[in-house]
Amino acid sequence: MYTLIFNGSPRRAGDTSALIQAFCREIQGQVEQIDAYRSTLSPCVDCRRCAGGGGCVINDGMQEIYEKVEKAQVLVLASPLYFSTLTGPLLSLCSRFQALYMARRNQGSGWEQTKGGLVLLTGGGSTKDPSCAFRTSRIILREMGAGEIRQVASIGTDHLPAGEDEEALGQAVAAAREFNTLFA
Ligand SMILES: Cc1cc2nc3c(=O)[nH]c(=O)nc-3n(C[C@H](O)[C@H](O)[C@H](O)COP(=O)(O)O)c2cc1C
């Protein structure tokens, strides 16, 4: 089983990282993490080349990531809430998935949606309802082929850090166990 995690937090040992670690302690197989804040990938510029079947015009490390997305059984989007949605660098990186979406659409096949997907969110507490970010994340994960999508949020980290939020940590572990059963 191969799991690919996209981390949208700038903080190496922050709240989002605590949820990722809980998941990683339990998930089986190979796990790789891509940190949006430490990536030099360009955002999509909507040049429309991929819409015409030509693939992505931007020749950077994203081509390698496309291959990893294709081979992954489990995809994870993890992010703190910034203004109720995913952080800018993570959204910027995800904009490049448009080329994958267009490739599928041009084949007329669509995604098979056979992968597992997981959304891990953290929020200080100004957002009481993380549904906006969950919705955005699910759209992105579906575009990358995830059918079974689970979601976990630790909201209120200003008062209870995600690393001490037993409920959210437990849900991250439960998602890993479920994917182990489904995909290992
Ligand atoms: C620019 C910015 C915007 C934020 N917007 C929200 C928000 O809309 N809702 C919320 O609950 N918390 C918000 N927060 C708080 C973070 O989501 C929270 O501190 C989170 O736990 C940080 O996770 P991290 O340690 O993984 O980076 C914001 C923080 C920053 C820096």
PDB file of C-alpha atoms and ligand atoms in Angstrom:
ATOM      1  CA  MET A   1       0.000   0.000   0.000  1.00  0.00           C
ATOM      2  CA  TYR A   2       1.303   3.450  -0.909  1.00  0.00           C
ATOM      3  CA  THR A   3       0.023   6.598   0.824  1.00  0.00           C
ATOM      4  CA  LEU A   4       0.741  10.109  -0.385  1.00  0.00           C
ATOM      5  CA  ILE A   5       0.209  12.991   2.054  1.00  0.00           C
ATOM      6  CA  PHE A   6      -0.051  16.647   1.045  1.00  0.00           C
ATOM      7  CA  ASN A   7       0.711  18.802   4.072  1.00  0.00           C
ATOM      8  CA  GLY A   8      -0.522  22.399   3.961  1.00  0.00           C
ATOM      9  CA  SER A   9       0.847  23.540   7.314  1.00  0.00           C
ATOM     10  CA  PRO A  10       3.907  25.787   7.581  1.00  0.00           C
ATOM     11  CA  ARG A  11       4.592  24.545  11.134  1.00  0.00           C
ATOM     12  CA  ARG A  12       6.774  21.440  11.302  1.00  0.00           C
ATOM     13  CA  ALA A  13       5.644  20.376  14.762  1.00  0.00           C
ATOM     14  CA  GLY A  14       2.256  22.075  14.765  1.00  0.00           C
ATOM     15  CA  ASP A  15      -1.307  20.876  15.067  1.00  0.00           C
ATOM     16  CA  THR A  16      -1.706  19.470  11.573  1.00  0.00           C
ATOM     17  CA  SER A  17       1.531  17.589  11.993  1.00  0.00           C
ATOM     18  CA  ALA A  18       0.151  15.951  15.175  1.00  0.00           C
ATOM     19  CA  LEU A  19      -2.817  14.539  13.231  1.00  0.00           C
ATOM     20  CA  ILE A  20      -0.545  13.396  10.395  1.00  0.00           C
ATOM     21  CA  GLN A  21       1.738  11.636  12.876  1.00  0.00           C
ATOM     22  CA  ALA A  22      -1.165   9.792  14.528  1.00  0.00           C
ATOM     23  CA  PHE A  23      -2.301   8.579  11.103  1.00  0.00           C
ATOM     24  CA  CYS A  24       1.258   7.624  10.064  1.00  0.00           C
ATOM     25  CA  ARG A  25       1.887   5.589  13.216  1.00  0.00           C
ATOM     26  CA  GLU A  26      -0.962   3.288  12.186  1.00  0.00           C
ATOM     27  CA  ILE A  27      -1.029   3.201   8.392  1.00  0.00           C
ATOM     28  CA  GLN A  28       0.755   0.278   6.783  1.00  0.00           C
ATOM     29  CA  GLY A  29       3.014   0.280   3.731  1.00  0.00           C
ATOM     30  CA  GLN A  30       4.983   3.095   2.163  1.00  0.00           C
ATOM     31  CA  VAL A  31       4.143   6.670   3.130  1.00  0.00           C
ATOM     32  CA  GLU A  32       5.418   9.828   1.479  1.00  0.00           C
ATOM     33  CA  GLN A  33       4.731  13.420   2.437  1.00  0.00           C
ATOM     34  CA  ILE A  34       4.853  16.537   0.276  1.00  0.00           C
ATOM     35  CA  ASP A  35       5.035  19.842   2.162  1.00  0.00           C
ATOM     36  CA  ALA A  36       3.316  22.610   0.240  1.00  0.00           C
ATOM     37  CA  TYR A  37       5.216  25.305   2.171  1.00  0.00           C
ATOM     38  CA  ARG A  38       8.556  23.784   1.212  1.00  0.00           C
ATOM     39  CA  SER A  39       7.704  23.192  -2.418  1.00  0.00           C
ATOM     40  CA  THR A  40       8.862  25.335  -5.316  1.00  0.00           C
ATOM     41  CA  LEU A  41       6.079  24.172  -7.612  1.00  0.00           C
ATOM     42  CA  SER A  42       4.278  26.832  -9.610  1.00  0.00           C
ATOM     43  CA  PRO A  43       0.525  27.266  -9.497  1.00  0.00           C
ATOM     44  CA  CYS A  44      -1.679  26.447 -12.498  1.00  0.00           C
ATOM     45  CA  VAL A  45      -1.822  29.413 -14.896  1.00  0.00           C
ATOM     46  CA  ASP A  46      -4.871  28.182 -16.812  1.00  0.00           C
ATOM     47  CA  CYS A  47      -2.985  28.164 -20.124  1.00  0.00           C
ATOM     48  CA  ARG A  48      -5.527  25.577 -21.396  1.00  0.00           C
ATOM     49  CA  ARG A  49      -2.836  23.282 -22.831  1.00  0.00           C
ATOM     50  CA  CYS A  50      -4.018  20.314 -20.782  1.00  0.00           C
ATOM     51  CA  ALA A  51      -7.592  20.953 -21.937  1.00  0.00           C
ATOM     52  CA  GLY A  52      -6.356  20.305 -25.481  1.00  0.00           C
ATOM     53  CA  GLY A  53      -4.727  17.039 -24.423  1.00  0.00           C
ATOM     54  CA  GLY A  54      -1.161  18.346 -24.241  1.00  0.00           C
ATOM     55  CA  GLY A  55      -0.504  17.782 -20.560  1.00  0.00           C
ATOM     56  CA  CYS A  56       0.911  20.427 -18.244  1.00  0.00           C
ATOM     57  CA  VAL A  57       3.003  23.142 -19.843  1.00  0.00           C
ATOM     58  CA  ILE A  58       4.926  23.844 -16.633  1.00  0.00           C
ATOM     59  CA  ASN A  59       7.954  21.600 -16.513  1.00  0.00           C
ATOM     60  CA  ASP A  60       8.800  21.320 -12.834  1.00  0.00           C
ATOM     61  CA  GLY A  61       8.694  18.621 -10.150  1.00  0.00           C
ATOM     62  CA  MET A  62       4.960  18.201 -10.571  1.00  0.00           C
ATOM     63  CA  GLN A  63       5.372  15.535 -13.260  1.00  0.00           C
ATOM     64  CA  GLU A  64       6.901  13.261 -10.607  1.00  0.00           C
ATOM     65  CA  ILE A  65       4.003  14.013  -8.282  1.00  0.00           C
ATOM     66  CA  TYR A  66       1.470  13.139 -10.996  1.00  0.00           C
ATOM     67  CA  GLU A  67       3.047   9.678 -11.171  1.00  0.00           C
ATOM     68  CA  LYS A  68       2.882   9.336  -7.398  1.00  0.00           C
ATOM     69  CA  VAL A  69      -0.776  10.339  -7.345  1.00  0.00           C
ATOM     70  CA  GLU A  70      -1.530   7.762 -10.032  1.00  0.00           C
ATOM     71  CA  LYS A  71       0.110   4.943  -8.068  1.00  0.00           C
ATOM     72  CA  ALA A  72      -1.149   5.883  -4.574  1.00  0.00           C
ATOM     73  CA  GLN A  73      -3.911   3.846  -2.970  1.00  0.00           C
ATOM     74  CA  VAL A  74      -4.482   6.472  -0.280  1.00  0.00           C
ATOM     75  CA  LEU A  75      -4.297  10.255  -0.661  1.00  0.00           C
ATOM     76  CA  VAL A  76      -4.297  12.615   2.312  1.00  0.00           C
ATOM     77  CA  LEU A  77      -4.918  16.364   2.357  1.00  0.00           C
ATOM     78  CA  ALA A  78      -3.877  17.890   5.685  1.00  0.00           C
ATOM     79  CA  SER A  79      -4.126  21.583   6.486  1.00  0.00           C
ATOM     80  CA  PRO A  80      -4.802  24.194   9.103  1.00  0.00           C
ATOM     81  CA  LEU A  81      -7.831  26.336   8.375  1.00  0.00           C
ATOM     82  CA  TYR A  82      -6.868  29.743   7.048  1.00  0.00           C
ATOM     83  CA  PHE A  83      -9.962  31.879   6.647  1.00  0.00           C
ATOM     84  CA  SER A  84     -12.065  28.715   6.823  1.00  0.00           C
ATOM     85  CA  THR A  85     -10.354  26.954   3.962  1.00  0.00           C
ATOM     86  CA  LEU A  86      -7.080  25.201   3.073  1.00  0.00           C
ATOM     87  CA  THR A  87      -3.873  27.247   3.169  1.00  0.00           C
ATOM     88  CA  GLY A  88      -2.841  29.146   0.038  1.00  0.00           C
ATOM     89  CA  PRO A  89       0.280  27.070  -0.779  1.00  0.00           C
ATOM     90  CA  LEU A  90      -1.710  23.831  -0.542  1.00  0.00           C
ATOM     91  CA  LEU A  91      -4.457  25.182  -2.792  1.00  0.00           C
ATOM     92  CA  SER A  92      -1.787  26.483  -5.166  1.00  0.00           C
ATOM     93  CA  LEU A  93      -0.173  23.039  -5.382  1.00  0.00           C
ATOM     94  CA  CYS A  94      -3.573  21.370  -5.821  1.00  0.00           C
ATOM     95  CA  SER A  95      -4.395  23.716  -8.701  1.00  0.00           C
ATOM     96  CA  ARG A  96      -1.877  21.708 -10.715  1.00  0.00           C
ATOM     97  CA  PHE A  97      -4.141  18.644 -10.451  1.00  0.00           C
ATOM     98  CA  GLN A  98      -6.188  20.312 -13.160  1.00  0.00           C
ATOM     99  CA  ALA A  99      -3.884  18.622 -15.688  1.00  0.00           C
ATOM    100  CA  LEU A 100      -4.782  15.198 -14.261  1.00  0.00           C
ATOM    101  CA  TYR A 101      -8.462  16.068 -14.299  1.00  0.00           C
ATOM    102  CA  MET A 102      -8.257  17.205 -17.939  1.00  0.00           C
ATOM    103  CA  ALA A 103      -6.301  14.118 -18.983  1.00  0.00           C
ATOM    104  CA  ARG A 104      -9.059  11.921 -17.587  1.00  0.00           C
ATOM    105  CA  ARG A 105     -11.775  14.065 -19.106  1.00  0.00           C
ATOM    106  CA  ASN A 106     -10.113  13.966 -22.537  1.00  0.00           C
ATOM    107  CA  GLN A 107     -10.007  10.172 -22.349  1.00  0.00           C
ATOM    108  CA  GLY A 108     -13.722  10.324 -21.657  1.00  0.00           C
ATOM    109  CA  SER A 109     -13.148   7.916 -18.798  1.00  0.00           C
ATOM    110  CA  GLY A 110     -13.273  10.005 -15.646  1.00  0.00           C
ATOM    111  CA  TRP A 111     -11.580   8.762 -12.521  1.00  0.00           C
ATOM    112  CA  GLU A 112     -12.342   5.271 -11.328  1.00  0.00           C
ATOM    113  CA  GLN A 113     -12.452   6.604  -7.770  1.00  0.00           C
ATOM    114  CA  THR A 114     -10.896   3.498  -6.344  1.00  0.00           C
ATOM    115  CA  LYS A 115      -8.526   5.252  -3.944  1.00  0.00           C
ATOM    116  CA  GLY A 116      -8.985   6.062  -0.296  1.00  0.00           C
ATOM    117  CA  GLY A 117      -8.974   9.736   0.664  1.00  0.00           C
ATOM    118  CA  LEU A 118      -8.486  11.443   4.008  1.00  0.00           C
ATOM    119  CA  VAL A 119      -8.884  15.084   5.018  1.00  0.00           C
ATOM    120  CA  LEU A 120      -7.124  16.228   8.201  1.00  0.00           C
ATOM    121  CA  LEU A 121      -7.988  19.753   9.337  1.00  0.00           C
ATOM    122  CA  THR A 122      -7.012  21.874  12.303  1.00  0.00           C
ATOM    123  CA  GLY A 123      -8.415  25.226  13.362  1.00  0.00           C
ATOM    124  CA  GLY A 124      -7.761  27.617  16.201  1.00  0.00           C
ATOM    125  CA  GLY A 125     -11.435  28.016  16.886  1.00  0.00           C
ATOM    126  CA  SER A 126     -12.557  31.110  15.016  1.00  0.00           C
ATOM    127  CA  THR A 127     -14.159  28.687  12.542  1.00  0.00           C
ATOM    128  CA  LYS A 128     -16.744  26.606  14.334  1.00  0.00           C
ATOM    129  CA  ASP A 129     -17.820  24.748  11.223  1.00  0.00           C
ATOM    130  CA  PRO A 130     -15.045  23.368   8.957  1.00  0.00           C
ATOM    131  CA  SER A 131     -17.487  22.279   6.238  1.00  0.00           C
ATOM    132  CA  CYS A 132     -16.169  24.792   3.687  1.00  0.00           C
ATOM    133  CA  ALA A 133     -12.673  23.281   3.840  1.00  0.00           C
ATOM    134  CA  PHE A 134     -14.037  19.730   3.899  1.00  0.00           C
ATOM    135  CA  ARG A 135     -16.049  20.415   0.771  1.00  0.00           C
ATOM    136  CA  THR A 136     -13.070  21.901  -1.092  1.00  0.00           C
ATOM    137  CA  SER A 137     -10.879  18.990   0.009  1.00  0.00           C
ATOM    138  CA  ARG A 138     -13.378  16.381  -1.109  1.00  0.00           C
ATOM    139  CA  ILE A 139     -13.621  17.986  -4.556  1.00  0.00           C
ATOM    140  CA  ILE A 140      -9.828  17.887  -4.900  1.00  0.00           C
ATOM    141  CA  LEU A 141      -9.572  14.291  -3.659  1.00  0.00           C
ATOM    142  CA  ARG A 142     -12.330  13.128  -5.998  1.00  0.00           C
ATOM    143  CA  GLU A 143     -10.484  14.717  -8.926  1.00  0.00           C
ATOM    144  CA  MET A 144      -7.498  12.603  -7.971  1.00  0.00           C
ATOM    145  CA  GLY A 145      -9.463   9.381  -7.856  1.00  0.00           C
ATOM    146  CA  ALA A 146     -10.568   9.020  -4.247  1.00  0.00           C
ATOM    147  CA  GLY A 147     -13.911   7.344  -3.668  1.00  0.00           C
ATOM    148  CA  GLU A 148     -13.837   6.398   0.012  1.00  0.00           C
ATOM    149  CA  ILE A 149     -13.181   9.728   1.728  1.00  0.00           C
ATOM    150  CA  ARG A 150     -12.873  10.167   5.494  1.00  0.00           C
ATOM    151  CA  GLN A 151     -12.498  13.452   7.348  1.00  0.00           C
ATOM    152  CA  VAL A 152     -11.128  14.505  10.706  1.00  0.00           C
ATOM    153  CA  ALA A 153     -11.007  17.968  12.281  1.00  0.00           C
ATOM    154  CA  SER A 154      -9.398  19.250  15.439  1.00  0.00           C
ATOM    155  CA  ILE A 155     -11.078  22.594  15.990  1.00  0.00           C
ATOM    156  CA  GLY A 156     -10.191  24.772  18.954  1.00  0.00           C
ATOM    157  CA  THR A 157      -6.429  24.300  18.941  1.00  0.00           C
ATOM    158  CA  ASP A 158      -6.045  27.727  20.599  1.00  0.00           C
ATOM    159  CA  HIS A 159      -7.258  25.988  23.768  1.00  0.00           C
ATOM    160  CA  LEU A 160      -6.522  22.305  23.097  1.00  0.00           C
ATOM    161  CA  PRO A 161      -3.589  21.523  20.768  1.00  0.00           C
ATOM    162  CA  ALA A 162      -4.399  18.842  18.202  1.00  0.00           C
ATOM    163  CA  GLY A 163      -1.718  16.650  19.785  1.00  0.00           C
ATOM    164  CA  GLU A 164      -3.891  16.498  22.922  1.00  0.00           C
ATOM    165  CA  ASP A 165      -7.223  16.188  21.122  1.00  0.00           C
ATOM    166  CA  GLU A 166      -7.836  12.507  21.823  1.00  0.00           C
ATOM    167  CA  GLU A 167     -11.035  12.402  19.795  1.00  0.00           C
ATOM    168  CA  ALA A 168      -9.430  13.763  16.606  1.00  0.00           C
ATOM    169  CA  LEU A 169      -6.262  11.677  17.103  1.00  0.00           C
ATOM    170  CA  GLY A 170      -8.448   8.591  17.545  1.00  0.00           C
ATOM    171  CA  GLN A 171     -10.337   9.376  14.343  1.00  0.00           C
ATOM    172  CA  ALA A 172      -7.051   9.718  12.417  1.00  0.00           C
ATOM    173  CA  VAL A 173      -5.957   6.322  13.764  1.00  0.00           C
ATOM    174  CA  ALA A 174      -9.349   4.799  12.899  1.00  0.00           C
ATOM    175  CA  ALA A 175      -9.078   6.073   9.316  1.00  0.00           C
ATOM    176  CA  ALA A 176      -5.632   4.469   8.991  1.00  0.00           C
ATOM    177  CA  ARG A 177      -6.979   1.150  10.291  1.00  0.00           C
ATOM    178  CA  GLU A 178      -9.867   1.275   7.850  1.00  0.00           C
ATOM    179  CA  PHE A 179      -7.521   1.919   4.915  1.00  0.00           C
ATOM    180  CA  ASN A 180      -5.270  -0.914   6.120  1.00  0.00           C
ATOM    181  CA  THR A 181      -8.270  -3.224   5.833  1.00  0.00           C
ATOM    182  CA  LEU A 182      -9.424  -1.826   2.507  1.00  0.00           C
ATOM    183  CA  PHE A 183      -6.119  -1.485   0.687  1.00  0.00           C
ATOM    184  CA  ALA A 184      -3.223  -3.352   2.382  1.00  0.00           C
TER     185      ALA A 184
HETATM  186  C1  LIG B   1      -3.581  33.346   8.447  1.00  0.00           C
HETATM  187  C2  LIG B   1      -4.328  32.471   9.421  1.00  0.00           C
HETATM  188  C3  LIG B   1      -5.688  32.281   9.251  1.00  0.00           C
HETATM  189  C4  LIG B   1      -6.399  31.462  10.133  1.00  0.00           C
HETATM  190  N1  LIG B   1      -7.741  31.277   9.928  1.00  0.00           N
HETATM  191  C5  LIG B   1      -8.436  30.459  10.757  1.00  0.00           C
HETATM  192  C6  LIG B   1      -9.810  30.210  10.530  1.00  0.00           C
HETATM  193  O1  LIG B   1     -10.426  30.692   9.596  1.00  0.00           O
HETATM  194  N2  LIG B   1     -10.453  29.404  11.403  1.00  0.00           N
HETATM  195  C7  LIG B   1      -9.827  28.825  12.472  1.00  0.00           C
HETATM  196  O2  LIG B   1     -10.485  28.105  13.236  1.00  0.00           O
HETATM  197  N3  LIG B   1      -8.509  29.024  12.702  1.00  0.00           N
HETATM  198  C8  LIG B   1      -7.790  29.807  11.864  1.00  0.00           C
HETATM  199  N4  LIG B   1      -6.436  29.994  12.057  1.00  0.00           N
HETATM  200  C9  LIG B   1      -5.760  29.255  13.144  1.00  0.00           C
HETATM  201  C10 LIG B   1      -5.072  27.958  12.645  1.00  0.00           C
HETATM  202  O3  LIG B   1      -5.926  27.229  11.795  1.00  0.00           O
HETATM  203  C11 LIG B   1      -4.730  27.095  13.874  1.00  0.00           C
HETATM  204  O4  LIG B   1      -3.842  27.767  14.722  1.00  0.00           O
HETATM  205  C12 LIG B   1      -4.149  25.745  13.483  1.00  0.00           C
HETATM  206  O5  LIG B   1      -4.253  24.869  14.584  1.00  0.00           O
HETATM  207  C13 LIG B   1      -2.688  25.837  13.073  1.00  0.00           C
HETATM  208  O6  LIG B   1      -2.263  24.565  12.619  1.00  0.00           O
HETATM  209  P1  LIG B   1      -0.707  24.226  12.373  1.00  0.00           P
HETATM  210  O7  LIG B   1      -0.031  24.276  13.698  1.00  0.00           O
HETATM  211  O8  LIG B   1      -0.694  22.880  11.772  1.00  0.00           O
HETATM  212  O9  LIG B   1      -0.190  25.233  11.396  1.00  0.00           O
HETATM  213  C14 LIG B   1      -5.725  30.833  11.204  1.00  0.00           C
HETATM  214  C15 LIG B   1      -4.344  31.034  11.382  1.00  0.00           C
HETATM  215  C16 LIG B   1      -3.649  31.857  10.502  1.00  0.00           C
HETATM  216  C17 LIG B   1      -2.146  32.044  10.681  1.00  0.00           C
END
